[in-house]
mmCIF file of C-alpha atoms in Angstrom:
data_model
loop_
_atom_site.group_PDB
_atom_site.id
_atom_site.type_symbol
_atom_site.label_atom_id
_atom_site.label_comp_id
_atom_site.label_asym_id
_atom_site.label_seq_id
_atom_site.Cartn_x
_atom_site.Cartn_y
_atom_site.Cartn_z
ATOM 1 C CA MET A 132 75.150 156.630 -52.917
ATOM 2 C CA SER A 133 72.130 158.141 -55.513
ATOM 3 C CA ARG A 134 73.388 160.815 -58.181
ATOM 4 C CA SER A 135 71.205 163.046 -59.212
ATOM 5 C CA SER A 136 69.781 163.484 -63.288
ATOM 6 C CA SER A 137 71.829 166.641 -64.016
ATOM 7 C CA ASP A 138 74.811 164.234 -63.168
ATOM 8 C CA VAL A 139 74.241 160.727 -65.155
ATOM 9 C CA GLN A 140 73.095 162.315 -68.469
ATOM 10 C CA ARG A 141 76.238 160.879 -70.334
ATOM 11 C CA SER A 142 78.978 158.333 -69.522
ATOM 12 C CA LYS A 143 81.874 158.562 -71.770
ATOM 13 C CA GLY A 144 79.885 160.526 -74.180
ATOM 14 C CA MET A 145 76.635 157.558 -73.953
ATOM 15 C CA PRO A 146 73.578 158.974 -72.551
ATOM 16 C CA VAL A 147 72.400 156.938 -69.684
ATOM 17 C CA LEU A 148 68.768 156.352 -70.723
ATOM 18 C CA GLY A 149 68.016 155.551 -74.354
ATOM 19 C CA LEU A 150 65.322 154.610 -76.718
ATOM 20 C CA GLY A 151 65.356 150.459 -77.299
ATOM 21 C CA THR A 152 63.826 149.754 -80.957
ATOM 22 C CA TRP A 153 63.197 145.925 -81.486
ATOM 23 C CA GLN A 154 60.475 144.938 -82.446
ATOM 24 C CA ASN A 155 59.284 147.973 -83.348
ATOM 25 C CA THR A 156 58.614 147.748 -87.104
ATOM 26 C CA ASP A 157 55.285 149.276 -87.742
ATOM 27 C CA PRO A 158 57.296 152.233 -90.093
ATOM 28 C CA GLU A 159 54.375 154.590 -88.931
ATOM 29 C CA GLU A 160 54.555 153.919 -85.525
ATOM 30 C CA CYS A 161 58.438 153.348 -84.902
ATOM 31 C CA ALA A 162 59.337 157.145 -87.022
ATOM 32 C CA GLY A 163 57.298 158.557 -85.172
ATOM 33 C CA THR A 164 58.564 156.885 -81.352
ATOM 34 C CA VAL A 165 61.724 158.190 -82.189
ATOM 35 C CA ALA A 166 60.901 161.615 -83.194
ATOM 36 C CA THR A 167 58.617 161.865 -80.186
ATOM 37 C CA ALA A 168 61.518 160.685 -77.598
ATOM 38 C CA LEU A 169 64.040 162.344 -79.053
ATOM 39 C CA GLU A 170 61.564 165.801 -78.694
ATOM 40 C CA MET A 171 61.221 164.848 -75.048
ATOM 41 C CA GLY A 172 64.602 164.490 -74.254
ATOM 42 C CA TYR A 173 66.338 161.815 -75.470
ATOM 43 C CA ARG A 174 69.438 161.425 -76.585
ATOM 44 C CA HIS A 175 70.487 158.076 -77.605
ATOM 45 C CA VAL A 176 68.444 155.843 -80.584
ATOM 46 C CA ASP A 177 69.237 151.773 -80.365
ATOM 47 C CA THR A 178 68.554 149.752 -83.261
ATOM 48 C CA ALA A 179 70.052 146.335 -84.659
ATOM 49 C CA GLN A 180 70.085 145.285 -88.542
ATOM 50 C CA ALA A 181 68.143 141.924 -86.997
ATOM 51 C CA TYR A 182 65.506 144.716 -86.387
ATOM 52 C CA ASP A 183 64.606 145.890 -89.734
ATOM 53 C CA ASN A 184 63.845 149.146 -88.507
ATOM 54 C CA GLU A 185 66.776 151.399 -89.115
ATOM 55 C CA ALA A 186 65.516 153.083 -92.422
ATOM 56 C CA GLU A 187 62.912 153.442 -90.166
ATOM 57 C CA VAL A 188 64.771 154.856 -86.624
ATOM 58 C CA GLY A 189 66.336 157.108 -89.185
ATOM 59 C CA ASP A 190 63.124 158.419 -90.930
ATOM 60 C CA GLY A 191 62.458 159.577 -86.963
ATOM 61 C CA ILE A 192 66.060 161.341 -85.635
ATOM 62 C CA ALA A 193 65.436 163.663 -89.000
ATOM 63 C CA ARG A 194 61.880 163.998 -88.360
ATOM 64 C CA ALA A 195 62.961 165.431 -84.801
ATOM 65 C CA SER A 196 64.378 169.027 -84.556
ATOM 66 C CA VAL A 197 67.495 167.838 -83.313
ATOM 67 C CA PRO A 198 70.712 167.953 -84.639
ATOM 68 C CA ARG A 199 72.064 164.702 -85.453
ATOM 69 C CA GLU A 200 75.624 165.255 -83.180
ATOM 70 C CA ASP A 201 73.508 165.733 -80.696
ATOM 71 C CA VAL A 202 72.459 162.027 -81.429
ATOM 72 C CA PHE A 203 73.754 159.141 -79.725
ATOM 73 C CA LEU A 204 72.895 156.288 -82.550
ATOM 74 C CA ALA A 205 74.278 152.598 -82.200
ATOM 75 C CA THR A 206 73.118 149.714 -84.548
ATOM 76 C CA LYS A 207 74.151 145.878 -84.197
ATOM 77 C CA VAL A 208 75.933 143.676 -86.923
ATOM 78 C CA TRP A 209 73.478 140.485 -87.012
ATOM 79 C CA ILE A 210 75.763 137.228 -86.453
ATOM 80 C CA ASP A 211 75.502 136.195 -90.692
ATOM 81 C CA ASN A 212 76.985 138.985 -91.458
ATOM 82 C CA LEU A 213 80.195 139.236 -89.538
ATOM 83 C CA ALA A 214 82.813 138.130 -92.267
ATOM 84 C CA PRO A 215 85.313 140.875 -92.841
ATOM 85 C CA ALA A 216 83.479 141.459 -96.019
ATOM 86 C CA ASP A 217 80.256 140.933 -94.799
ATOM 87 C CA VAL A 218 80.431 143.321 -92.080
ATOM 88 C CA ARG A 219 81.912 146.585 -94.101
ATOM 89 C CA GLU A 220 79.120 145.925 -96.635
ATOM 90 C CA THR A 221 75.949 145.547 -94.510
ATOM 91 C CA THR A 222 77.566 148.617 -92.260
ATOM 92 C CA GLU A 223 77.419 150.602 -95.200
ATOM 93 C CA ARG A 224 73.847 149.596 -95.957
ATOM 94 C CA SER A 225 73.235 150.276 -92.516
ATOM 95 C CA LEU A 226 74.421 153.661 -92.668
ATOM 96 C CA GLU A 227 72.729 154.204 -96.092
ATOM 97 C CA LYS A 228 69.790 152.958 -94.302
ATOM 98 C CA LEU A 229 69.405 155.067 -91.995
ATOM 99 C CA GLY A 230 70.804 158.662 -93.206
ATOM 100 C CA VAL A 231 74.255 158.995 -91.412
ATOM 101 C CA ASP A 232 77.791 158.860 -92.346
ATOM 102 C CA ALA A 233 78.667 157.354 -89.336
ATOM 103 C CA VAL A 234 76.840 155.900 -86.001
ATOM 104 C CA ASP A 235 78.237 156.587 -82.584
ATOM 105 C CA LEU A 236 78.589 152.656 -81.761
ATOM 106 C CA LEU A 237 78.498 149.574 -83.705
ATOM 107 C CA TYR A 238 78.066 146.334 -81.972
ATOM 108 C CA VAL A 239 78.925 143.045 -82.406
ATOM 109 C CA HIS A 240 75.152 141.715 -82.041
ATOM 110 C CA TRP A 241 76.178 137.661 -81.077
ATOM 111 C CA PRO A 242 79.522 136.257 -80.189
ATOM 112 C CA ALA A 243 77.921 133.422 -82.494
ATOM 113 C CA ARG A 244 77.724 131.314 -86.292
ATOM 114 C CA ALA A 245 80.301 133.957 -88.400
ATOM 115 C CA TYR A 246 81.910 135.665 -85.581
ATOM 116 C CA ASP A 247 85.924 135.099 -85.593
ATOM 117 C CA PRO A 248 87.496 137.614 -83.358
ATOM 118 C CA ALA A 249 90.011 138.385 -85.286
ATOM 119 C CA GLU A 250 87.847 138.750 -88.051
ATOM 120 C CA THR A 251 85.354 140.073 -86.939
ATOM 121 C CA LEU A 252 86.958 142.784 -84.765
ATOM 122 C CA GLY A 253 89.635 143.273 -87.329
ATOM 123 C CA ALA A 254 86.708 144.641 -89.710
ATOM 124 C CA PHE A 255 85.813 147.098 -86.826
ATOM 125 C CA ASP A 256 88.858 148.638 -87.058
ATOM 126 C CA ASP A 257 89.088 149.499 -90.034
ATOM 127 C CA LEU A 258 85.049 151.073 -90.009
ATOM 128 C CA TYR A 259 86.679 152.628 -87.033
ATOM 129 C CA ASP A 260 90.230 153.861 -88.514
ATOM 130 C CA ASP A 261 87.590 154.995 -91.885
ATOM 131 C CA GLY A 262 85.331 156.921 -89.762
ATOM 132 C CA LEU A 263 82.057 155.410 -90.445
ATOM 133 C CA ILE A 264 82.316 154.647 -86.635
ATOM 134 C CA ASP A 265 83.159 156.006 -83.598
ATOM 135 C CA ARG A 266 82.988 153.260 -80.883
ATOM 136 C CA ILE A 267 83.170 149.483 -80.748
ATOM 137 C CA GLY A 268 80.753 147.550 -78.836
ATOM 138 C CA ILE A 269 79.944 143.614 -78.272
ATOM 139 C CA SER A 270 76.933 142.416 -77.130
ATOM 140 C CA ASN A 271 75.927 139.085 -75.245
ATOM 141 C CA PHE A 272 79.740 138.655 -74.453
ATOM 142 C CA GLU A 273 80.578 136.536 -71.621
ATOM 143 C CA PRO A 274 83.778 137.335 -69.448
ATOM 144 C CA ALA A 275 86.061 135.391 -71.607
ATOM 145 C CA GLN A 276 84.683 136.607 -74.733
ATOM 146 C CA VAL A 277 84.852 139.955 -73.320
ATOM 147 C CA THR A 278 89.087 139.608 -72.408
ATOM 148 C CA GLU A 279 89.470 138.129 -76.321
ATOM 149 C CA ALA A 280 87.707 140.883 -77.411
ATOM 150 C CA VAL A 281 89.572 143.845 -75.551
ATOM 151 C CA GLU A 282 93.258 141.630 -76.059
ATOM 152 C CA THR A 283 92.414 140.905 -80.234
ATOM 153 C CA ALA A 284 90.532 144.876 -81.086
ATOM 154 C CA ASP A 285 93.106 147.498 -81.788
ATOM 155 C CA ALA A 286 90.519 150.065 -80.705
ATOM 156 C CA PRO A 287 89.311 150.140 -77.629
ATOM 157 C CA ILE A 288 86.005 148.211 -76.367
ATOM 158 C CA PHE A 289 83.186 150.972 -75.656
ATOM 159 C CA ALA A 290 80.692 148.873 -74.319
ATOM 160 C CA ASN A 291 79.247 145.249 -74.227
ATOM 161 C CA GLN A 292 75.280 145.135 -74.928
ATOM 162 C CA ILE A 293 73.456 142.432 -72.302
ATOM 163 C CA GLU A 294 70.266 141.493 -70.909
ATOM 164 C CA CYS A 295 70.008 142.728 -67.357
ATOM 165 C CA HIS A 296 67.924 143.808 -64.929
ATOM 166 C CA PRO A 297 66.155 143.016 -60.801
ATOM 167 C CA LEU A 298 65.745 138.975 -62.342
ATOM 168 C CA LEU A 299 69.063 138.675 -64.209
ATOM 169 C CA PRO A 300 71.851 141.093 -62.268
ATOM 170 C CA GLN A 301 74.426 139.938 -64.058
ATOM 171 C CA GLU A 302 77.245 141.161 -61.350
ATOM 172 C CA GLU A 303 79.944 138.673 -62.538
ATOM 173 C CA LEU A 304 79.715 140.512 -65.696
ATOM 174 C CA ARG A 305 79.103 143.668 -65.263
ATOM 175 C CA ALA A 306 81.876 143.861 -62.823
ATOM 176 C CA HIS A 307 84.360 141.878 -65.513
ATOM 177 C CA CYS A 308 83.380 144.960 -68.207
ATOM 178 C CA ALA A 309 84.159 147.515 -65.125
ATOM 179 C CA ASP A 310 88.061 145.908 -64.309
ATOM 180 C CA HIS A 311 87.937 146.364 -68.584
ATOM 181 C CA GLY A 312 86.535 149.666 -68.837
ATOM 182 C CA ILE A 313 84.106 148.370 -70.537
ATOM 183 C CA GLU A 314 80.016 149.663 -70.147
ATOM 184 C CA VAL A 315 77.091 147.633 -69.826
ATOM 185 C CA VAL A 316 74.484 148.525 -72.063
ATOM 186 C CA ALA A 317 71.380 146.655 -70.887
ATOM 187 C CA TYR A 318 68.160 145.837 -72.659
ATOM 188 C CA SER A 319 65.159 144.307 -71.917
ATOM 189 C CA PRO A 320 66.331 146.502 -68.077
ATOM 190 C CA LEU A 321 62.580 145.165 -67.224
ATOM 191 C CA ALA A 322 62.460 141.674 -67.874
ATOM 192 C CA ARG A 323 59.899 142.117 -70.919
ATOM 193 C CA GLY A 324 57.658 143.391 -68.586
ATOM 194 C CA GLU A 325 58.207 140.863 -65.415
ATOM 195 C CA VAL A 326 58.916 143.258 -63.632
ATOM 196 C CA PHE A 327 55.687 145.231 -62.475
ATOM 197 C CA ASP A 328 54.787 141.838 -60.761
ATOM 198 C CA VAL A 329 57.596 141.902 -58.297
ATOM 199 C CA PRO A 330 56.714 142.933 -54.893
ATOM 200 C CA GLU A 331 59.992 144.136 -53.443
ATOM 201 C CA ILE A 332 59.662 146.558 -57.370
ATOM 202 C CA GLN A 333 56.189 146.786 -56.875
ATOM 203 C CA ALA A 334 56.979 148.012 -52.736
ATOM 204 C CA VAL A 335 59.609 150.408 -53.635
ATOM 205 C CA ALA A 336 57.500 151.874 -56.442
ATOM 206 C CA GLU A 337 54.957 152.582 -54.009
ATOM 207 C CA LYS A 338 57.023 154.278 -51.404
ATOM 208 C CA HIS A 339 57.995 156.648 -54.219
ATOM 209 C CA GLY A 340 54.753 156.919 -55.876
ATOM 210 C CA VAL A 341 56.226 155.638 -59.226
ATOM 211 C CA SER A 342 55.957 152.554 -62.144
ATOM 212 C CA GLU A 343 58.067 149.734 -61.706
ATOM 213 C CA ALA A 344 59.489 150.758 -64.930
ATOM 214 C CA GLN A 345 60.815 153.899 -63.401
ATOM 215 C CA VAL A 346 61.948 152.224 -60.128
ATOM 216 C CA SER A 347 63.971 149.076 -62.675
ATOM 217 C CA LEU A 348 65.691 151.639 -64.953
ATOM 218 C CA ALA A 349 66.525 153.979 -61.624
ATOM 219 C CA TRP A 350 68.671 150.544 -60.029
ATOM 220 C CA LEU A 351 69.891 150.264 -62.905
ATOM 221 C CA ARG A 352 71.174 153.940 -63.138
ATOM 222 C CA GLU A 353 72.148 152.888 -59.388
ATOM 223 C CA LYS A 354 74.462 150.274 -60.525
ATOM 224 C CA ASP A 355 76.248 152.296 -63.637
ATOM 225 C CA VAL A 356 74.309 150.499 -66.245
ATOM 226 C CA THR A 357 73.082 152.186 -69.370
ATOM 227 C CA ALA A 358 69.296 151.022 -70.386
ATOM 228 C CA ILE A 359 67.224 151.511 -73.745
ATOM 229 C CA PRO A 360 64.124 150.032 -72.979
ATOM 230 C CA LYS A 361 61.933 149.438 -75.533
ATOM 231 C CA ALA A 362 58.977 151.586 -75.477
ATOM 232 C CA THR A 363 56.383 152.989 -78.456
ATOM 233 C CA GLY A 364 53.264 154.709 -76.992
ATOM 234 C CA GLU A 365 53.948 157.890 -75.742
ATOM 235 C CA GLU A 366 52.758 157.165 -72.301
ATOM 236 C CA HIS A 367 55.478 154.414 -71.623
ATOM 237 C CA VAL A 368 58.607 156.225 -73.537
ATOM 238 C CA ARG A 369 57.440 159.221 -71.400
ATOM 239 C CA ASP A 370 57.360 157.307 -68.401
ATOM 240 C CA ASN A 371 60.386 155.521 -68.758
ATOM 241 C CA TRP A 372 61.732 158.888 -69.911
ATOM 242 C CA ALA A 373 61.233 159.967 -65.700
ATOM 243 C CA SER A 374 62.770 157.748 -64.390
ATOM 244 C CA ARG A 375 65.784 160.016 -64.899
ATOM 245 C CA THR A 376 64.734 161.654 -61.371
ATOM 246 C CA LEU A 377 64.136 159.171 -59.282
ATOM 247 C CA ASP A 378 66.747 158.438 -56.902
ATOM 248 C CA LEU A 379 66.636 155.699 -54.614
ATOM 249 C CA ASP A 380 67.985 155.343 -51.357
ATOM 250 C CA ASP A 381 70.058 152.799 -49.900
ATOM 251 C CA GLU A 382 67.336 150.696 -48.681
ATOM 252 C CA ASP A 383 65.354 150.463 -52.034
ATOM 253 C CA VAL A 384 68.451 149.880 -54.004
ATOM 254 C CA ALA A 385 69.372 147.120 -50.935
ATOM 255 C CA ARG A 386 65.763 145.638 -51.348
ATOM 256 C CA ILE A 387 65.903 145.266 -55.127
ATOM 257 C CA ASP A 388 69.326 143.853 -54.742
ATOM 258 C CA GLY A 389 67.676 141.246 -52.122
ATOM 259 C CA ILE A 390 65.522 139.589 -54.931
ATOM 260 C CA ASP A 391 65.763 135.796 -54.939
ATOM 261 C CA ARG A 392 64.177 135.573 -58.409
ATOM 262 C CA ARG A 393 66.440 134.847 -61.664
ATOM 263 C CA GLU A 394 65.125 134.736 -64.905
ATOM 264 C CA ARG A 395 66.583 135.236 -68.187
ATOM 265 C CA MET A 396 64.586 136.589 -70.995
ATOM 266 C CA VAL A 397 66.609 136.060 -74.024
ATOM 267 C CA ASP A 398 68.210 132.513 -74.795
ATOM 268 C CA PRO A 399 68.709 131.913 -78.309
ATOM 269 C CA ASP A 400 70.394 128.465 -78.969
ATOM 270 C CA PHE A 401 73.119 130.040 -80.473
ATOM 271 C CA ALA A 402 74.218 131.920 -76.997
ATOM 272 C CA PRO A 403 77.297 132.252 -75.370
ATOM 273 C CA TRP A 404 76.020 130.571 -71.765
#
């Protein structure tokens, strides 16, 4: 059942393993991590207006000897900026900070506060039509909101970025996205470090002689989920990258699927669930 690393580098143009940059706010560390990851082989970088590091991410991309057209770059519009005029203004500001003419994917960060399906997604459609974004994404959308977004936007909804990991597998939401042809992108794919202490994941890691992080990322890949683990030090960036060559067998996947612990790491008061 496993897909070899040579088969999983891109899904509809999006590399299936990316670099997350949440909380990476030290300017030099952020830019250096992005550049290091790109030189290592990463081609997918994820940021957001709320991360307050778009300029540093852009600096890292500029430092790397990787052509801009080879980098899949995603950012997100924060919940205070989802009124149509604000969508336009803040996205243009994001592009300026990133030092690019367009991003490959722009997400609605949460369906909250200033979010109005028709007005917000209409503004995203305009950005798409004007060539400032290549794809429209949503983030933290539950099934009913996914359906509403699909029915509201003129351009296709490309991806839904959600918390997803072995402790929060999101089976129903993943199936719903698949039914609508929407890619699933996992943030916090290592459950903010909790996967390192899960016996089932530890056992699979020991079997293959790899880290628990690699096991979790390979498990997500088996579920057709793109993962964007946050990492700063080169060692962690490299370890996550090595997960591409780890093939889990049916027994491994079943063992992880059988974990009976469920835990959500991100649960703000404005969340839709």
